[in-house]
Amino acid sequence: MSGSQTGIVSSSDEAPPQYIDRPLPAGWIYKCDPIHGTRFYADTTSVPHRSTYVHPLDDPIYIASLTNTPTIPDVNAAGRARSRPSSDPAVPRKAVIAKTSDSLSRTGNQLSQTRFRPASKTTSEFVNENKPKKGLSEKIMDGLTGMSREQRRQLEMKKEDLEFRKRVAQQRQDDFIKQKKVERKDRERAQRMMDNLYYHNNLCRHPHSKQAAFNAMQAANFAAMVSANNTGSASCTCPAHGRDSH
């Protein structure tokens, strides 16, 4: 934050009450930003200007610059004299610097401990803790199969799915074969009906050839029966020949 921002005004009367007895070092001013409502301290002697939200004596960078300086001006002596009774002895400046350094050291240690604190348990660690322990039989199965229980379960599911697909395919094939048989029988039945009707019509037109038409009808029925069975040989007593024909 730069001390030369527009809209920023300096005011020594608006300093926090806890800092009234702690005057600012030389070159430091107290400022407030009316736009954002923030208040801070600015060092006008540094190039570029540097600002901080804490009192300069509580600022680690400023304290470090004081400890590296051979001669440290006592900029807070007047303020401490006004805030203390006249009978109190003056506090040595070395004690103030030592106390400030000790406070900074403790703050640094706390930050270090916070920074290097072990991270909390990850999700995988929580899952591993909540995961049930393996029994002896499960450990033996893992060693024999080379797979965990979950892997074996997935393999069994794949096998069951494959068996189901095979059963469905076999059922479809059986249904297709049955349907074809039914259709063939229907066609054969319709053909026999047409043949019987044909021979019946011929018998009505030519009454003198009744015996010939009857023989032809018997021969047609025999041929249809052989075609339907498709197995073995059939024996029939044919009136036209007067003997068994195969």
PDB file of C-alpha atoms in Angstrom:
ATOM      1  CA  MET A   1       0.000   0.000   0.000  1.00  0.00           C
ATOM      2  CA  SER A   2       1.551   3.325  -1.034  1.00  0.00           C
ATOM      3  CA  GLY A   3       1.417   6.355   1.262  1.00  0.00           C
ATOM      4  CA  SER A   4       0.758   8.728  -1.639  1.00  0.00           C
ATOM      5  CA  GLN A   5      -2.638   7.357  -2.724  1.00  0.00           C
ATOM      6  CA  THR A   6      -5.285   9.899  -3.676  1.00  0.00           C
ATOM      7  CA  GLY A   7      -8.071  10.487  -1.182  1.00  0.00           C
ATOM      8  CA  ILE A   8      -5.895   9.444   1.769  1.00  0.00           C
ATOM      9  CA  VAL A   9      -5.517  11.980   4.549  1.00  0.00           C
ATOM     10  CA  SER A  10      -3.310  11.961   7.605  1.00  0.00           C
ATOM     11  CA  SER A  11      -4.704  12.493  11.056  1.00  0.00           C
ATOM     12  CA  SER A  12      -2.899  12.173  14.371  1.00  0.00           C
ATOM     13  CA  ASP A  13      -6.066  12.780  16.417  1.00  0.00           C
ATOM     14  CA  GLU A  14      -7.777   9.610  15.130  1.00  0.00           C
ATOM     15  CA  ALA A  15      -5.136   7.184  16.392  1.00  0.00           C
ATOM     16  CA  PRO A  16      -6.515   4.205  18.325  1.00  0.00           C
ATOM     17  CA  PRO A  17      -6.717   4.687  22.106  1.00  0.00           C
ATOM     18  CA  GLN A  18      -4.242   1.886  22.763  1.00  0.00           C
ATOM     19  CA  TYR A  19      -1.600   3.782  20.766  1.00  0.00           C
ATOM     20  CA  ILE A  20      -2.017   7.227  22.377  1.00  0.00           C
ATOM     21  CA  ASP A  21       0.903   6.610  24.737  1.00  0.00           C
ATOM     22  CA  ARG A  22       3.049   5.319  21.869  1.00  0.00           C
ATOM     23  CA  PRO A  23       4.089   8.218  19.641  1.00  0.00           C
ATOM     24  CA  LEU A  24       5.112   7.441  16.103  1.00  0.00           C
ATOM     25  CA  PRO A  25       8.792   7.241  15.158  1.00  0.00           C
ATOM     26  CA  ALA A  26      10.323  10.002  13.082  1.00  0.00           C
ATOM     27  CA  GLY A  27       8.991   9.996   9.540  1.00  0.00           C
ATOM     28  CA  TRP A  28       5.888   7.923  10.365  1.00  0.00           C
ATOM     29  CA  ILE A  29       2.367   9.328  10.045  1.00  0.00           C
ATOM     30  CA  TYR A  30      -1.082   7.952  10.817  1.00  0.00           C
ATOM     31  CA  LYS A  31      -3.457   7.945   7.836  1.00  0.00           C
ATOM     32  CA  CYS A  32      -6.995   6.951   7.029  1.00  0.00           C
ATOM     33  CA  ASP A  33      -8.676   6.182   3.713  1.00  0.00           C
ATOM     34  CA  PRO A  34     -12.185   7.740   3.679  1.00  0.00           C
ATOM     35  CA  ILE A  35     -13.141   5.775   0.556  1.00  0.00           C
ATOM     36  CA  HIS A  36     -12.484   2.301   1.983  1.00  0.00           C
ATOM     37  CA  GLY A  37     -12.656   3.225   5.664  1.00  0.00           C
ATOM     38  CA  THR A  38      -9.225   1.741   6.437  1.00  0.00           C
ATOM     39  CA  ARG A  39      -6.560   3.223   8.712  1.00  0.00           C
ATOM     40  CA  PHE A  40      -2.848   2.572   8.544  1.00  0.00           C
ATOM     41  CA  TYR A  41       0.618   3.900   9.321  1.00  0.00           C
ATOM     42  CA  ALA A  42       2.915   5.202   6.587  1.00  0.00           C
ATOM     43  CA  ASP A  43       6.694   5.594   6.595  1.00  0.00           C
ATOM     44  CA  THR A  44       7.501   8.736   4.606  1.00  0.00           C
ATOM     45  CA  THR A  45      11.261   8.288   4.958  1.00  0.00           C
ATOM     46  CA  SER A  46      11.447   5.012   3.028  1.00  0.00           C
ATOM     47  CA  VAL A  47      11.729   4.953  -0.763  1.00  0.00           C
ATOM     48  CA  PRO A  48       9.232   3.951  -1.921  1.00  0.00           C
ATOM     49  CA  HIS A  49       6.902   4.818   0.931  1.00  0.00           C
ATOM     50  CA  ARG A  50       5.839   1.825   2.966  1.00  0.00           C
ATOM     51  CA  SER A  51       2.610   1.417   4.949  1.00  0.00           C
ATOM     52  CA  THR A  52       1.333  -1.066   7.537  1.00  0.00           C
ATOM     53  CA  TYR A  53      -1.851  -1.637   9.523  1.00  0.00           C
ATOM     54  CA  VAL A  54       0.005  -2.151  12.834  1.00  0.00           C
ATOM     55  CA  HIS A  55       1.976   0.323  14.929  1.00  0.00           C
ATOM     56  CA  PRO A  56       5.567   0.731  13.675  1.00  0.00           C
ATOM     57  CA  LEU A  57       6.930  -0.627  16.972  1.00  0.00           C
ATOM     58  CA  ASP A  58       4.853  -3.781  16.311  1.00  0.00           C
ATOM     59  CA  ASP A  59       5.949  -4.025  12.671  1.00  0.00           C
ATOM     60  CA  PRO A  60       8.596  -6.779  12.209  1.00  0.00           C
ATOM     61  CA  ILE A  61      10.236  -5.039   9.236  1.00  0.00           C
ATOM     62  CA  TYR A  62      10.627  -1.771  11.113  1.00  0.00           C
ATOM     63  CA  ILE A  63      11.916  -3.538  14.257  1.00  0.00           C
ATOM     64  CA  ALA A  64      14.451  -5.410  12.118  1.00  0.00           C
ATOM     65  CA  SER A  65      15.669  -2.131  10.670  1.00  0.00           C
ATOM     66  CA  LEU A  66      16.111  -0.777  14.213  1.00  0.00           C
ATOM     67  CA  THR A  67      18.159  -3.765  15.377  1.00  0.00           C
ATOM     68  CA  ASN A  68      20.448  -3.402  12.346  1.00  0.00           C
ATOM     69  CA  THR A  69      21.040   0.308  13.021  1.00  0.00           C
ATOM     70  CA  PRO A  70      24.040   1.130  15.262  1.00  0.00           C
ATOM     71  CA  THR A  71      22.470   4.191  16.882  1.00  0.00           C
ATOM     72  CA  ILE A  72      18.731   4.053  17.623  1.00  0.00           C
ATOM     73  CA  PRO A  73      17.048   7.380  18.417  1.00  0.00           C
ATOM     74  CA  ASP A  74      14.691   7.328  21.383  1.00  0.00           C
ATOM     75  CA  VAL A  75      11.551   8.518  19.587  1.00  0.00           C
ATOM     76  CA  ASN A  76       9.148   7.211  22.251  1.00  0.00           C
ATOM     77  CA  ALA A  77      10.739   8.762  25.326  1.00  0.00           C
ATOM     78  CA  ALA A  78       8.429  11.815  25.402  1.00  0.00           C
ATOM     79  CA  GLY A  79       5.274   9.739  25.089  1.00  0.00           C
ATOM     80  CA  ARG A  80       6.318   7.322  27.805  1.00  0.00           C
ATOM     81  CA  ALA A  81       7.196  10.243  30.103  1.00  0.00           C
ATOM     82  CA  ARG A  82       3.692  11.709  29.714  1.00  0.00           C
ATOM     83  CA  SER A  83       1.940   8.380  30.328  1.00  0.00           C
ATOM     84  CA  ARG A  84       4.014   7.376  33.420  1.00  0.00           C
ATOM     85  CA  PRO A  85       4.046   9.074  36.825  1.00  0.00           C
ATOM     86  CA  SER A  86       7.098  11.197  37.445  1.00  0.00           C
ATOM     87  CA  SER A  87       8.185   8.931  40.314  1.00  0.00           C
ATOM     88  CA  ASP A  88       8.505   5.853  38.050  1.00  0.00           C
ATOM     89  CA  PRO A  89      11.999   5.238  36.787  1.00  0.00           C
ATOM     90  CA  ALA A  90      12.468   5.385  33.040  1.00  0.00           C
ATOM     91  CA  VAL A  91      12.419   2.044  31.318  1.00  0.00           C
ATOM     92  CA  PRO A  92      15.724   1.350  29.600  1.00  0.00           C
ATOM     93  CA  ARG A  93      15.463   1.378  25.832  1.00  0.00           C
ATOM     94  CA  LYS A  94      17.380  -1.865  25.601  1.00  0.00           C
ATOM     95  CA  ALA A  95      14.675  -3.554  27.666  1.00  0.00           C
ATOM     96  CA  VAL A  96      11.993  -2.276  25.255  1.00  0.00           C
ATOM     97  CA  ILE A  97      13.910  -3.563  22.251  1.00  0.00           C
ATOM     98  CA  ALA A  98      14.579  -6.898  23.959  1.00  0.00           C
ATOM     99  CA  LYS A  99      10.903  -7.262  24.873  1.00  0.00           C
ATOM    100  CA  THR A 100       9.846  -6.413  21.321  1.00  0.00           C
ATOM    101  CA  SER A 101      12.364  -8.861  19.877  1.00  0.00           C
ATOM    102  CA  ASP A 102      11.149 -11.571  22.251  1.00  0.00           C
ATOM    103  CA  SER A 103       7.538 -10.938  21.170  1.00  0.00           C
ATOM    104  CA  LEU A 104       8.546 -11.143  17.513  1.00  0.00           C
ATOM    105  CA  SER A 105      10.440 -14.367  18.219  1.00  0.00           C
ATOM    106  CA  ARG A 106       7.402 -15.963  19.850  1.00  0.00           C
ATOM    107  CA  THR A 107       5.219 -14.832  16.930  1.00  0.00           C
ATOM    108  CA  GLY A 108       7.679 -16.344  14.471  1.00  0.00           C
ATOM    109  CA  ASN A 109       7.712 -19.633  16.354  1.00  0.00           C
ATOM    110  CA  GLN A 110       3.929 -19.767  16.348  1.00  0.00           C
ATOM    111  CA  LEU A 111       3.860 -19.114  12.602  1.00  0.00           C
ATOM    112  CA  SER A 112       6.471 -21.832  12.058  1.00  0.00           C
ATOM    113  CA  GLN A 113       4.502 -24.354  14.081  1.00  0.00           C
ATOM    114  CA  THR A 114       1.336 -23.474  12.212  1.00  0.00           C
ATOM    115  CA  ARG A 115       3.064 -23.679   8.848  1.00  0.00           C
ATOM    116  CA  PHE A 116       4.724 -27.054   9.462  1.00  0.00           C
ATOM    117  CA  ARG A 117       1.871 -28.615  11.388  1.00  0.00           C
ATOM    118  CA  PRO A 118       1.070 -32.086  10.025  1.00  0.00           C
ATOM    119  CA  ALA A 119      -1.834 -32.064   7.644  1.00  0.00           C
ATOM    120  CA  SER A 120      -5.109 -33.610   8.672  1.00  0.00           C
ATOM    121  CA  LYS A 121      -5.978 -37.100   7.557  1.00  0.00           C
ATOM    122  CA  THR A 122      -6.849 -37.455   3.924  1.00  0.00           C
ATOM    123  CA  THR A 123     -10.004 -39.077   2.608  1.00  0.00           C
ATOM    124  CA  SER A 124      -8.143 -42.264   1.694  1.00  0.00           C
ATOM    125  CA  GLU A 125      -6.854 -42.630   5.255  1.00  0.00           C
ATOM    126  CA  PHE A 126     -10.381 -42.289   6.642  1.00  0.00           C
ATOM    127  CA  VAL A 127     -11.595 -44.905   4.137  1.00  0.00           C
ATOM    128  CA  ASN A 128      -8.805 -47.283   5.119  1.00  0.00           C
ATOM    129  CA  GLU A 129      -9.654 -46.861   8.808  1.00  0.00           C
ATOM    130  CA  ASN A 130     -13.357 -47.547   8.234  1.00  0.00           C
ATOM    131  CA  LYS A 131     -12.642 -50.479   5.906  1.00  0.00           C
ATOM    132  CA  PRO A 132     -13.303 -53.827   7.632  1.00  0.00           C
ATOM    133  CA  LYS A 133     -10.256 -55.930   8.344  1.00  0.00           C
ATOM    134  CA  LYS A 134      -9.688 -59.075   6.309  1.00  0.00           C
ATOM    135  CA  GLY A 135     -10.271 -62.429   7.933  1.00  0.00           C
ATOM    136  CA  LEU A 136      -7.984 -65.442   7.646  1.00  0.00           C
ATOM    137  CA  SER A 137     -10.116 -67.161   4.991  1.00  0.00           C
ATOM    138  CA  GLU A 138     -10.241 -64.019   2.887  1.00  0.00           C
ATOM    139  CA  LYS A 139      -6.463 -63.623   3.101  1.00  0.00           C
ATOM    140  CA  ILE A 140      -6.056 -67.247   1.987  1.00  0.00           C
ATOM    141  CA  MET A 141      -8.410 -66.689  -0.963  1.00  0.00           C
ATOM    142  CA  ASP A 142      -6.518 -63.549  -1.920  1.00  0.00           C
ATOM    143  CA  GLY A 143      -3.270 -65.512  -1.927  1.00  0.00           C
ATOM    144  CA  LEU A 144      -4.689 -68.425  -3.935  1.00  0.00           C
ATOM    145  CA  THR A 145      -6.494 -66.383  -6.572  1.00  0.00           C
ATOM    146  CA  GLY A 146      -4.170 -63.391  -6.662  1.00  0.00           C
ATOM    147  CA  MET A 147      -7.213 -61.130  -6.496  1.00  0.00           C
ATOM    148  CA  SER A 148      -8.971 -59.197  -3.796  1.00  0.00           C
ATOM    149  CA  ARG A 149     -12.558 -59.838  -2.719  1.00  0.00           C
ATOM    150  CA  GLU A 150     -13.796 -56.916  -4.819  1.00  0.00           C
ATOM    151  CA  GLN A 151     -11.970 -58.183  -7.898  1.00  0.00           C
ATOM    152  CA  ARG A 152     -13.409 -61.678  -7.416  1.00  0.00           C
ATOM    153  CA  ARG A 153     -16.878 -60.217  -7.023  1.00  0.00           C
ATOM    154  CA  GLN A 154     -16.529 -58.254 -10.256  1.00  0.00           C
ATOM    155  CA  LEU A 155     -15.313 -61.393 -12.058  1.00  0.00           C
ATOM    156  CA  GLU A 156     -18.327 -63.377 -10.817  1.00  0.00           C
ATOM    157  CA  MET A 157     -20.676 -60.631 -11.972  1.00  0.00           C
ATOM    158  CA  LYS A 158     -19.096 -60.733 -15.437  1.00  0.00           C
ATOM    159  CA  LYS A 159     -19.527 -64.521 -15.585  1.00  0.00           C
ATOM    160  CA  GLU A 160     -23.170 -64.299 -14.524  1.00  0.00           C
ATOM    161  CA  ASP A 161     -23.822 -61.646 -17.152  1.00  0.00           C
ATOM    162  CA  LEU A 162     -22.184 -63.815 -19.839  1.00  0.00           C
ATOM    163  CA  GLU A 163     -24.269 -66.852 -18.820  1.00  0.00           C
ATOM    164  CA  PHE A 164     -27.439 -64.780 -18.918  1.00  0.00           C
ATOM    165  CA  ARG A 165     -26.632 -63.571 -22.426  1.00  0.00           C
ATOM    166  CA  LYS A 166     -26.026 -67.149 -23.561  1.00  0.00           C
ATOM    167  CA  ARG A 167     -29.356 -68.318 -22.126  1.00  0.00           C
ATOM    168  CA  VAL A 168     -31.189 -65.462 -23.839  1.00  0.00           C
ATOM    169  CA  ALA A 169     -29.537 -66.253 -27.192  1.00  0.00           C
ATOM    170  CA  GLN A 170     -30.357 -69.982 -26.861  1.00  0.00           C
ATOM    171  CA  GLN A 171     -33.975 -69.210 -25.980  1.00  0.00           C
ATOM    172  CA  ARG A 172     -34.308 -66.981 -29.024  1.00  0.00           C
ATOM    173  CA  GLN A 173     -32.882 -69.702 -31.258  1.00  0.00           C
ATOM    174  CA  ASP A 174     -35.265 -72.324 -29.830  1.00  0.00           C
ATOM    175  CA  ASP A 175     -38.232 -70.012 -30.323  1.00  0.00           C
ATOM    176  CA  PHE A 176     -37.177 -69.392 -33.927  1.00  0.00           C
ATOM    177  CA  ILE A 177     -36.951 -73.135 -34.654  1.00  0.00           C
ATOM    178  CA  LYS A 178     -40.362 -73.795 -33.085  1.00  0.00           C
ATOM    179  CA  GLN A 179     -41.908 -71.003 -35.110  1.00  0.00           C
ATOM    180  CA  LYS A 180     -40.482 -72.430 -38.328  1.00  0.00           C
ATOM    181  CA  LYS A 181     -41.893 -75.886 -37.520  1.00  0.00           C
ATOM    182  CA  VAL A 182     -45.336 -74.443 -36.866  1.00  0.00           C
ATOM    183  CA  GLU A 183     -45.244 -72.515 -40.125  1.00  0.00           C
ATOM    184  CA  ARG A 184     -44.193 -75.637 -42.085  1.00  0.00           C
ATOM    185  CA  LYS A 185     -47.017 -77.697 -40.581  1.00  0.00           C
ATOM    186  CA  ASP A 186     -49.513 -74.968 -41.412  1.00  0.00           C
ATOM    187  CA  ARG A 187     -48.335 -74.910 -45.029  1.00  0.00           C
ATOM    188  CA  GLU A 188     -48.564 -78.694 -45.303  1.00  0.00           C
ATOM    189  CA  ARG A 189     -52.066 -78.718 -43.818  1.00  0.00           C
ATOM    190  CA  ALA A 190     -53.200 -76.045 -46.254  1.00  0.00           C
ATOM    191  CA  GLN A 191     -51.695 -77.975 -49.174  1.00  0.00           C
ATOM    192  CA  ARG A 192     -53.545 -81.162 -48.209  1.00  0.00           C
ATOM    193  CA  MET A 193     -56.822 -79.268 -47.991  1.00  0.00           C
ATOM    194  CA  MET A 194     -56.287 -77.835 -51.466  1.00  0.00           C
ATOM    195  CA  ASP A 195     -55.434 -81.265 -52.879  1.00  0.00           C
ATOM    196  CA  ASN A 196     -58.549 -82.842 -51.353  1.00  0.00           C
ATOM    197  CA  LEU A 197     -60.676 -80.041 -52.731  1.00  0.00           C
ATOM    198  CA  TYR A 198     -59.143 -80.498 -56.186  1.00  0.00           C
ATOM    199  CA  TYR A 199     -59.809 -84.233 -56.278  1.00  0.00           C
ATOM    200  CA  HIS A 200     -63.323 -83.771 -54.912  1.00  0.00           C
ATOM    201  CA  ASN A 201     -64.141 -81.359 -57.727  1.00  0.00           C
ATOM    202  CA  ASN A 202     -62.813 -83.793 -60.328  1.00  0.00           C
ATOM    203  CA  LEU A 203     -64.891 -86.578 -58.803  1.00  0.00           C
ATOM    204  CA  CYS A 204     -68.062 -84.487 -59.102  1.00  0.00           C
ATOM    205  CA  ARG A 205     -67.372 -83.650 -62.743  1.00  0.00           C
ATOM    206  CA  HIS A 206     -66.539 -87.190 -63.792  1.00  0.00           C
ATOM    207  CA  PRO A 207     -68.653 -89.636 -61.795  1.00  0.00           C
ATOM    208  CA  HIS A 208     -67.535 -92.533 -63.999  1.00  0.00           C
ATOM    209  CA  SER A 209     -63.970 -92.141 -62.770  1.00  0.00           C
ATOM    210  CA  LYS A 210     -64.759 -92.267 -59.047  1.00  0.00           C
ATOM    211  CA  GLN A 211     -62.352 -95.081 -58.424  1.00  0.00           C
ATOM    212  CA  ALA A 212     -59.528 -93.321 -60.251  1.00  0.00           C
ATOM    213  CA  ALA A 213     -60.139 -90.087 -58.316  1.00  0.00           C
ATOM    214  CA  PHE A 214     -60.217 -91.966 -55.026  1.00  0.00           C
ATOM    215  CA  ASN A 215     -56.948 -93.665 -55.850  1.00  0.00           C
ATOM    216  CA  ALA A 216     -55.363 -90.321 -56.760  1.00  0.00           C
ATOM    217  CA  MET A 217     -56.560 -88.753 -53.509  1.00  0.00           C
ATOM    218  CA  GLN A 218     -55.107 -91.618 -51.487  1.00  0.00           C
ATOM    219  CA  ALA A 219     -51.798 -91.254 -53.273  1.00  0.00           C
ATOM    220  CA  ALA A 220     -51.739 -87.507 -52.561  1.00  0.00           C
ATOM    221  CA  ASN A 221     -52.489 -88.061 -48.864  1.00  0.00           C
ATOM    222  CA  PHE A 222     -49.707 -90.620 -48.664  1.00  0.00           C
ATOM    223  CA  ALA A 223     -47.211 -88.258 -50.270  1.00  0.00           C
ATOM    224  CA  ALA A 224     -48.195 -85.477 -47.844  1.00  0.00           C
ATOM    225  CA  MET A 225     -47.790 -87.800 -44.872  1.00  0.00           C
ATOM    226  CA  VAL A 226     -44.309 -88.832 -46.004  1.00  0.00           C
ATOM    227  CA  SER A 227     -43.324 -85.218 -46.496  1.00  0.00           C
ATOM    228  CA  ALA A 228     -44.587 -84.287 -43.005  1.00  0.00           C
ATOM    229  CA  ASN A 229     -42.775 -87.073 -41.159  1.00  0.00           C
ATOM    230  CA  ASN A 230     -39.492 -86.961 -43.132  1.00  0.00           C
ATOM    231  CA  THR A 231     -38.352 -90.140 -41.345  1.00  0.00           C
ATOM    232  CA  GLY A 232     -38.269 -93.841 -42.235  1.00  0.00           C
ATOM    233  CA  SER A 233     -40.474 -95.404 -44.840  1.00  0.00           C
ATOM    234  CA  ALA A 234     -44.261 -95.657 -44.906  1.00  0.00           C
ATOM    235  CA  SER A 235     -46.264 -98.679 -46.012  1.00  0.00           C
ATOM    236  CA  CYS A 236     -49.642 -98.341 -47.641  1.00  0.00           C
ATOM    237  CA  THR A 237     -52.067-100.741 -49.342  1.00  0.00           C
ATOM    238  CA  CYS A 238     -52.673 -99.012 -52.632  1.00  0.00           C
ATOM    239  CA  PRO A 239     -56.023-100.069 -54.232  1.00  0.00           C
ATOM    240  CA  ALA A 240     -54.667 -99.274 -57.654  1.00  0.00           C
ATOM    241  CA  HIS A 241     -51.929-101.921 -57.388  1.00  0.00           C
ATOM    242  CA  GLY A 242     -53.465-104.312 -54.867  1.00  0.00           C
ATOM    243  CA  ARG A 243     -50.161-104.661 -52.930  1.00  0.00           C
ATOM    244  CA  ASP A 244     -47.975-102.870 -50.400  1.00  0.00           C
ATOM    245  CA  SER A 245     -45.969-100.055 -51.882  1.00  0.00           C
ATOM    246  CA  HIS A 246     -43.029 -98.388 -50.239  1.00  0.00           C
TER     247      HIS A 246
END
